[in-house]
Each structure stands twice: as C-alpha cells, then as structure tokens.
Coordinates of C-alpha atoms in Angstrom, one line a residue:
M1008 CA 5.9 -6.5 -0.7
R1009 CA 7.1 -3.4 1.0
T1010 CA 10.4 -4.9 2.3
R1011 CA 12.5 -1.9 0.8
T1012 CA 15.2 -3.1 -1.1
G1013 CA 15.4 -0.4 -3.7
I1014 CA 12.2 -0.4 -5.8
A1015 CA 11.0 2.3 -7.9
A1016 CA 7.5 3.9 -7.7
I1017 CA 4.5 1.9 -8.8
A1018 CA 1.7 3.5 -11.0
A1019 CA -1.3 1.9 -12.2
V1020 CA -2.7 1.8 -15.8
A1021 CA -5.2 4.3 -16.9
A1022 CA -4.3 6.4 -19.8
L1023 CA -0.9 4.6 -19.8
A1024 CA 0.8 7.7 -19.3
L1025 CA 2.9 9.2 -16.3
A1026 CA 3.5 12.6 -14.7
G1027 CA 6.5 13.2 -13.0
C1028 CA 6.4 14.6 -9.3
S1029 CA 8.3 16.5 -6.8
D1030 CA 8.3 16.5 -3.1
P1031 CA 4.6 16.6 -1.8
G1032 CA 3.1 18.7 1.1
T1033 CA 0.3 17.5 3.5
T1034 CA -3.3 16.6 3.1
T1035 CA -6.1 18.5 4.2
D1036 CA -9.9 17.9 4.6
T1037 CA -10.6 19.7 1.4
Q1038 CA -8.6 17.1 -0.6
S1039 CA -9.7 13.9 -2.3
E1040 CA -5.3 10.4 -2.2
P1041 CA 4.1 0.8 -0.9
Q1042 CA 5.2 -3.5 0.1
S1043 CA 8.3 -2.2 -1.7
D1044 CA 11.0 0.6 -2.0
S1045 CA 11.1 4.2 -2.8
G1046 CA 12.4 5.6 -6.0
Q1047 CA 11.0 8.0 -8.6
S1048 CA 7.7 9.1 -7.7
Q1049 CA 5.0 9.0 -10.4
A1050 CA 1.3 8.9 -10.8
A1051 CA -0.7 7.8 -13.7
A1052 CA -2.1 10.9 -15.6
G1053 CA -6.0 11.3 -16.2
M1054 CA -6.7 8.8 -13.3
E1055 CA -9.8 9.9 -11.3
I1056 CA -10.3 8.5 -7.9
T1057 CA -13.2 9.4 -5.8
P1058 CA -12.3 8.5 -2.2
F1059 CA -14.6 7.7 0.3
D1060 CA -16.2 10.6 2.2
I1061 CA -14.3 10.7 5.5
S1062 CA -16.7 13.4 6.9
T1063 CA -19.4 10.7 7.3
I1064 CA -17.4 9.3 10.1
S1065 CA -18.3 10.4 13.8
V1066 CA -16.1 11.0 16.6
Q1067 CA -16.1 8.4 19.3
E1068 CA -15.6 10.0 22.6
D1069 CA -14.3 7.1 24.5
I1070 CA -11.4 6.7 21.8
A1071 CA -10.9 10.5 21.8
A1072 CA -10.4 10.5 25.4
L1073 CA -7.3 8.1 24.9
V1074 CA -5.5 10.5 22.7
P1075 CA -2.3 11.8 24.2
Q1076 CA -2.9 15.5 25.3
A1077 CA 0.0 17.0 23.0
I1078 CA -2.0 15.6 20.0
K1079 CA -5.3 16.7 21.3
D1080 CA -3.7 20.3 21.7
R1081 CA -2.0 20.2 18.2
G1082 CA -5.5 18.8 16.6
I1083 CA -3.5 16.9 14.0
L1084 CA -2.5 13.4 13.7
R1085 CA 0.9 13.5 11.9
N1086 CA 1.7 10.7 9.4
G1087 CA 5.1 9.9 7.7
A1088 CA 4.8 8.2 4.3
S1089 CA 7.1 7.5 1.3
T1090 CA 4.7 8.7 -1.3
D1091 CA 5.8 6.6 -4.2
Y1092 CA 3.7 3.5 -3.8
A1093 CA 0.2 3.5 -5.5
P1094 CA -2.3 2.7 -4.4
G1095 CA -1.4 3.0 -0.8
E1096 CA 0.4 6.3 -0.9
Y1097 CA 1.5 8.3 -3.9
R1098 CA 1.1 11.8 -5.3
A1099 CA -1.8 13.6 -7.0
D1100 CA -1.5 15.1 -10.5
D1101 CA -0.2 18.4 -9.0
G1102 CA 2.9 16.3 -8.1
Q1103 CA 2.8 17.7 -4.4
T1104 CA -0.2 16.3 -2.6
P1105 CA -0.1 13.0 -1.0
V1106 CA -3.1 10.8 -2.0
G1107 CA -4.0 7.0 -1.6
Y1108 CA -5.9 4.7 0.7
D1109 CA -3.4 5.1 3.4
V1110 CA -3.6 8.9 3.2
D1111 CA -7.4 8.5 3.5
L1112 CA -7.1 6.2 6.4
V1113 CA -5.1 8.6 8.5
R1114 CA -7.7 11.2 8.0
A1115 CA -10.3 8.6 9.1
L1116 CA -8.5 7.7 12.0
A1117 CA -8.1 11.4 13.1
R1118 CA -12.1 11.8 12.7
V1119 CA -12.7 8.8 15.0
M1120 CA -10.2 10.2 17.6
G1121 CA -11.7 13.7 17.6
L1122 CA -8.9 15.5 15.8
E1123 CA -9.2 18.1 13.5
D1124 CA -7.4 16.4 10.7
G1125 CA -5.0 13.6 9.9
Q1126 CA -2.1 15.0 7.7
T1127 CA 0.4 13.0 5.7
S1128 CA 3.9 14.3 4.7
H1129 CA 6.4 12.7 2.5
A1130 CA 9.4 11.1 4.0
E1131 CA 12.0 8.8 2.6
F1132 CA 11.0 5.2 3.7
P1133 CA 13.9 4.5 6.1
T1134 CA 13.6 7.8 8.0
I1135 CA 10.0 7.2 9.0
I1136 CA 10.4 4.9 11.9
P1137 CA 13.3 6.9 13.5
A1138 CA 11.0 9.9 13.3
L1139 CA 8.1 8.4 15.2
G1140 CA 7.2 10.5 18.3
S1141 CA 9.1 13.6 17.2
K1142 CA 8.2 14.5 13.6
F1143 CA 5.5 12.0 13.1
D1144 CA 2.7 10.3 15.4
V1145 CA 2.3 7.3 13.1
G1146 CA 3.8 5.9 10.1
V1147 CA 1.2 4.5 7.6
S1148 CA 3.2 3.7 4.7
S1149 CA 2.6 0.1 3.5
F1150 CA 4.8 -1.3 6.3
S1151 CA 5.0 -5.1 6.2
V1152 CA 4.8 -6.7 9.6
S1153 CA 8.0 -8.2 10.5
P1154 CA 9.8 -9.5 13.7
E1155 CA 12.7 -6.7 13.2
R1156 CA 10.1 -4.1 12.9
I1157 CA 8.0 -5.1 16.0
E1158 CA 11.3 -4.9 17.9
Q1159 CA 11.5 -1.2 17.0
V1160 CA 7.8 0.0 17.1
N1161 CA 4.4 -1.2 17.7
M1162 CA 2.5 -2.4 14.6
I1163 CA -1.2 -2.6 14.3
S1164 CA -2.5 -4.7 11.4
Y1165 CA -5.1 -3.4 9.0
V1166 CA -4.6 -5.0 5.5
E1167 CA -3.1 -8.2 4.3
V1168 CA -0.9 -8.0 1.0
G1169 CA 0.5 -10.7 -1.1
S1170 CA 1.4 -11.1 -4.7
A1171 CA -0.9 -11.8 -7.7
Y1172 CA -0.8 -12.2 -11.3
A1173 CA -2.5 -10.1 -14.0
V1174 CA -3.1 -11.0 -17.7
A1175 CA -4.7 -9.3 -20.7
A1176 CA -8.3 -9.5 -20.6
G1177 CA -9.5 -12.9 -21.7
N1178 CA -6.0 -14.4 -20.9
P1179 CA -5.2 -14.7 -24.8
K1180 CA -1.6 -16.4 -24.0
D1181 CA -3.4 -19.1 -21.8
F1182 CA -1.3 -18.3 -18.8
D1183 CA -1.6 -20.7 -15.9
P1184 CA -0.3 -19.4 -12.7
N1185 CA 0.2 -22.8 -11.4
N1186 CA 2.6 -23.7 -14.4
I1187 CA 4.7 -20.7 -15.0
C1188 CA 7.8 -22.3 -16.3
G1189 CA 8.6 -21.3 -19.8
T1190 CA 6.5 -18.1 -19.8
T1191 CA 7.4 -14.5 -20.1
I1192 CA 6.4 -12.4 -17.0
G1193 CA 7.0 -8.7 -16.6
V1194 CA 7.9 -7.5 -13.2
Q1195 CA 9.1 -4.2 -11.6
T1196 CA 12.9 -3.9 -11.2
G1197 CA 14.1 -4.7 -7.7
T1198 CA 10.8 -5.9 -6.1
Y1199 CA 10.0 -8.8 -4.0
Q1200 CA 8.3 -10.4 -7.0
H1201 CA 11.5 -9.8 -9.2
D1202 CA 13.5 -12.0 -6.8
Y1203 CA 10.7 -14.4 -6.4
L1204 CA 10.4 -15.2 -10.1
L1205 CA 14.1 -15.4 -10.6
A1206 CA 14.2 -18.0 -7.7
Q1207 CA 11.3 -19.8 -9.6
S1208 CA 13.0 -19.8 -12.9
D1209 CA 16.0 -21.4 -11.4
Q1210 CA 13.7 -24.0 -9.8
C1211 CA 12.3 -24.6 -13.2
V1212 CA 15.5 -25.2 -14.8
A1213 CA 16.4 -27.5 -11.9
D1214 CA 13.3 -29.6 -12.6
G1215 CA 14.3 -30.1 -16.1
K1216 CA 11.8 -27.4 -17.5
K1217 CA 12.2 -24.2 -19.4
A1218 CA 13.3 -21.2 -17.5
I1219 CA 10.9 -18.3 -16.8
E1220 CA 11.9 -15.3 -18.9
V1221 CA 11.7 -12.6 -16.6
M1222 CA 11.4 -9.1 -18.0
P1223 CA 12.2 -6.4 -15.4
L1224 CA 11.2 -2.6 -15.9
T1225 CA 11.6 0.3 -13.9
V1226 CA 7.8 1.2 -13.8
Q1227 CA 4.8 -1.2 -13.2
T1228 CA 2.9 0.9 -15.8
D1229 CA 5.4 0.0 -18.5
V1230 CA 5.0 -3.7 -17.5
S1231 CA 1.3 -3.6 -17.8
T1232 CA 1.3 -1.9 -21.2
K1233 CA 3.6 -4.7 -22.6
V1234 CA 0.9 -7.3 -21.1
I1235 CA -1.9 -5.6 -22.8
G1236 CA 0.0 -5.5 -26.0
G1237 CA 0.8 -9.3 -25.8
Q1238 CA 4.6 -9.0 -25.4
Y1239 CA 4.5 -10.5 -22.0
D1240 CA 2.3 -13.4 -20.9
A1241 CA 1.5 -11.8 -17.5
T1242 CA 2.7 -9.6 -14.7
L1243 CA 3.4 -10.3 -11.1
A1244 CA 3.1 -7.4 -8.5
D1245 CA 1.8 -6.8 -5.0
S1246 CA -1.8 -7.8 -4.7
T1247 CA -3.1 -4.4 -3.8
V1248 CA -1.1 -2.9 -7.0
I1249 CA -2.5 -5.6 -9.1
G1250 CA -6.1 -4.8 -8.0
Y1251 CA -5.6 -1.0 -8.6
T1252 CA -4.1 -1.6 -11.9
V1253 CA -6.7 -3.9 -13.1
K1254 CA -9.5 -1.4 -11.9
K1255 CA -7.9 1.5 -13.7
S1256 CA -7.1 -0.5 -17.0
D1257 CA -10.5 0.1 -18.4
G1258 CA -10.9 -3.6 -18.9
K1259 CA -7.8 -4.3 -20.6
L1260 CA -6.3 -6.4 -17.7
E1261 CA -7.7 -9.0 -15.3
Q1262 CA -6.2 -10.7 -12.2
I1263 CA -5.7 -14.5 -12.5
G1264 CA -5.1 -17.0 -9.9
D1265 CA -4.9 -16.8 -6.1
V1266 CA -3.1 -14.2 -3.9
I1267 CA 0.3 -15.9 -2.9
E1268 CA 2.9 -15.2 -0.3
S1269 CA 0.6 -12.9 1.7
A1270 CA 1.4 -11.1 5.0
P1271 CA 0.0 -8.3 7.2
Q1272 CA 0.8 -4.7 6.9
G1273 CA 0.6 -2.5 9.8
I1274 CA 0.4 1.2 11.3
T1275 CA 3.6 2.0 13.1
V1276 CA 3.7 3.8 16.5
K1277 CA 6.6 4.6 18.8
K1278 CA 7.4 1.5 21.0
D1279 CA 6.8 3.2 24.4
D1280 CA 3.7 5.2 23.4
E1281 CA 1.2 3.1 25.0
A1282 CA -1.6 5.7 25.0
L1283 CA -1.4 6.5 21.2
T1284 CA -1.1 2.8 20.5
E1285 CA -4.2 1.9 22.3
A1286 CA -6.2 5.0 20.7
I1287 CA -4.9 3.9 17.0
Q1288 CA -5.8 0.2 17.7
K1289 CA -9.3 1.1 19.0
A1290 CA -9.9 3.6 16.3
L1291 CA -8.9 1.2 13.6
Q1292 CA -11.0 -1.5 15.1
Y1293 CA -14.0 0.8 15.0
L1294 CA -13.4 1.5 11.2
M1295 CA -13.3 -2.2 10.6
D1296 CA -16.3 -3.1 12.6
N1297 CA -18.3 -0.5 10.8
G1298 CA -17.3 -1.3 7.5
Y1299 CA -15.4 1.9 7.0
L1300 CA -12.1 0.4 6.2
T1301 CA -13.4 -1.6 3.4
Q1302 CA -15.0 1.6 1.8
I1303 CA -11.9 3.6 2.1
L1304 CA -10.0 0.8 0.3
A1305 CA -12.6 0.1 -2.3
P1306 CA -11.9 3.0 -4.6
Y1307 CA -8.3 2.0 -5.2
G1308 CA -9.3 -1.6 -5.8
A1309 CA -7.9 -3.0 -2.5
D1310 CA -11.0 -3.8 -0.4
G1311 CA -10.1 -7.3 -0.5
A1312 CA -7.1 -6.8 1.5
A1313 CA -9.1 -5.5 4.4
L1314 CA -8.3 -7.2 7.7
T1315 CA -11.2 -7.6 10.5
T1316 CA -9.1 -7.5 13.6
A1317 CA -6.7 -4.5 14.4
E1318 CA -4.1 -6.8 15.9
L1319 CA -1.1 -5.2 17.9
N1320 CA 2.2 -6.8 16.9
P1321 CA 0.8 -9.8 15.0
A1322 CA 2.9 -12.8 14.1
S1323 CA 4.3 -12.2 10.6

C-alpha cells in the first residue's frame, strides 16, 4: 500500500520489457494515462491502454457553481502526483506524459466541475501535500487514508486497495494463499508487502513451520517474470497492481485468493479549503453514481477497487 517508505516504481507485465523515463509534464484532453513509494519511474513497453472517453461526461452546473473562483478563472484543476506507480499514475512510453487511472480521474472531475481540463504534474510524493493550495489544487496519487494524513488535509475516498497474490496461469505450483509457510514468494523491495511477508515468515518459524523464502526485487515486472517462469511460487503486491499485471500478462498470470489488508485511498485537498472539498466530493459522488468511476478504472484492471460513496475523511 502507498505508505511511502522507499519503494521503487511498479510496472505491469506485457512484453516483459521496460522503458526508462525522465520527469514528465502535464496531461491534456488530447492524451490517452502508487500504495507505495517513489523511485525509478518506468512503464512497460508495448502496453496499449485505451482509457475511458472522458469527453462523454457532462458538466453538472450545480457542482460547477461550488468551484472556487480562482480555479474557475484558471479553468484548470491542477493535480500533483508521483508518477511512478502503475496503474494509478505512471509515465507513457514517451517518458514524459503522466498516465493512469488517477490521471484520468482528475480530468473527469474537471469535466463535471465545468473546467477546461484536469492536468497532472509530477512531484515527489512527500512534496505533494505541502504544495496543496499553492502549486496544486488536489493530490490524487494513491494516497492511503490515515489518521495522520487526515490531520493535515481533507481526504475523499474513491478506491479501496489491499494486497493480493498472483501465480502463473493454472497455478502449477499449487500455491495456497491460506498456507504460505515454506513457499517462495517474489515481492517488490521495500514495499508494505515485503515487510508483511517477512513478518509472516517469522510467524511460520515461531509456529514450527518452514520459513517463507521471500525474494525481493527492485521492479515488480521482474518479480512477475520469475513467477511466470516457475522460479517463484507466487507474488504479492497491491491489489490494483496485481489486477493490472494480470490484465497485461496475456494470460500468463492469474490472481489467487482474496484481497487482504485492504484500506481506502483518497483525494487530498487543503484542509481549510471547504469550497473545493465540497466540489470535489460531489463531483466524485456523481462519477460513482453514474458508473463513470468504474469505467475509468476498468482499462487498468482496477474496477474492482471502486467505492460507491465519496466519504470525507473516512476512518482508516
């Protein structure tokens, strides 16, 4: 989960190749898109995603009337995101353009709010919240809801993300997610899942069972390649990452077991900006009520994470 403790970028499996990226710019209406940390930013080469057509969404005048005048005058909803975390926010094959379901969501919110566009700019994850209200209007960057964050900003929930396992198609290793002691599991270095598996392995040993062979690698794509190749029994990652990876694996991977340790993620807005908070919450609820949020998430294999209530500052 995107708790930001030093995690490298996540890329999904397609051709199982990677393309390096540099700092991206912003999205425009002519373009088609973490819970973890920033690091090297990469996107899988040759992966074609067709985002939901945001232009099909209509302006809602009652919601547009709530938008603060400064944002109306600008005509742009400015989002800050750490674009290193597919499928939420990452960079296109050009190494510059922010893409992902969070990027698409910001553009959809802007449409509902009667603005010309929603633009996402790259920012290192720890700098996004301090820049709300000045450089950015919102932070939509796979922020996990937490009491500490709610003390700093308003958070409006839109997806719930946990952890999930994936195995090679057909589960040739007979991996049982309810009995993981003694198995070999690949994981991305430094993630929540890395720490989780180490703790589970210690518990296995304490219970007199075999330890889990936890195999950390820098990039999730490399982990997935080894699962497909039979070197690892399974991989554990964020549920949205697993959904995306399975979707792009050309049938070589499948999710197994239930999502565990799930928690909501939220859009962040400056704490004292009540008007923008209300506008974002109502625009998001409109997208939920009319099925748009699910359609925005679906191309990235993340539609199962969609929430149905845009709750303000939910309990984590």
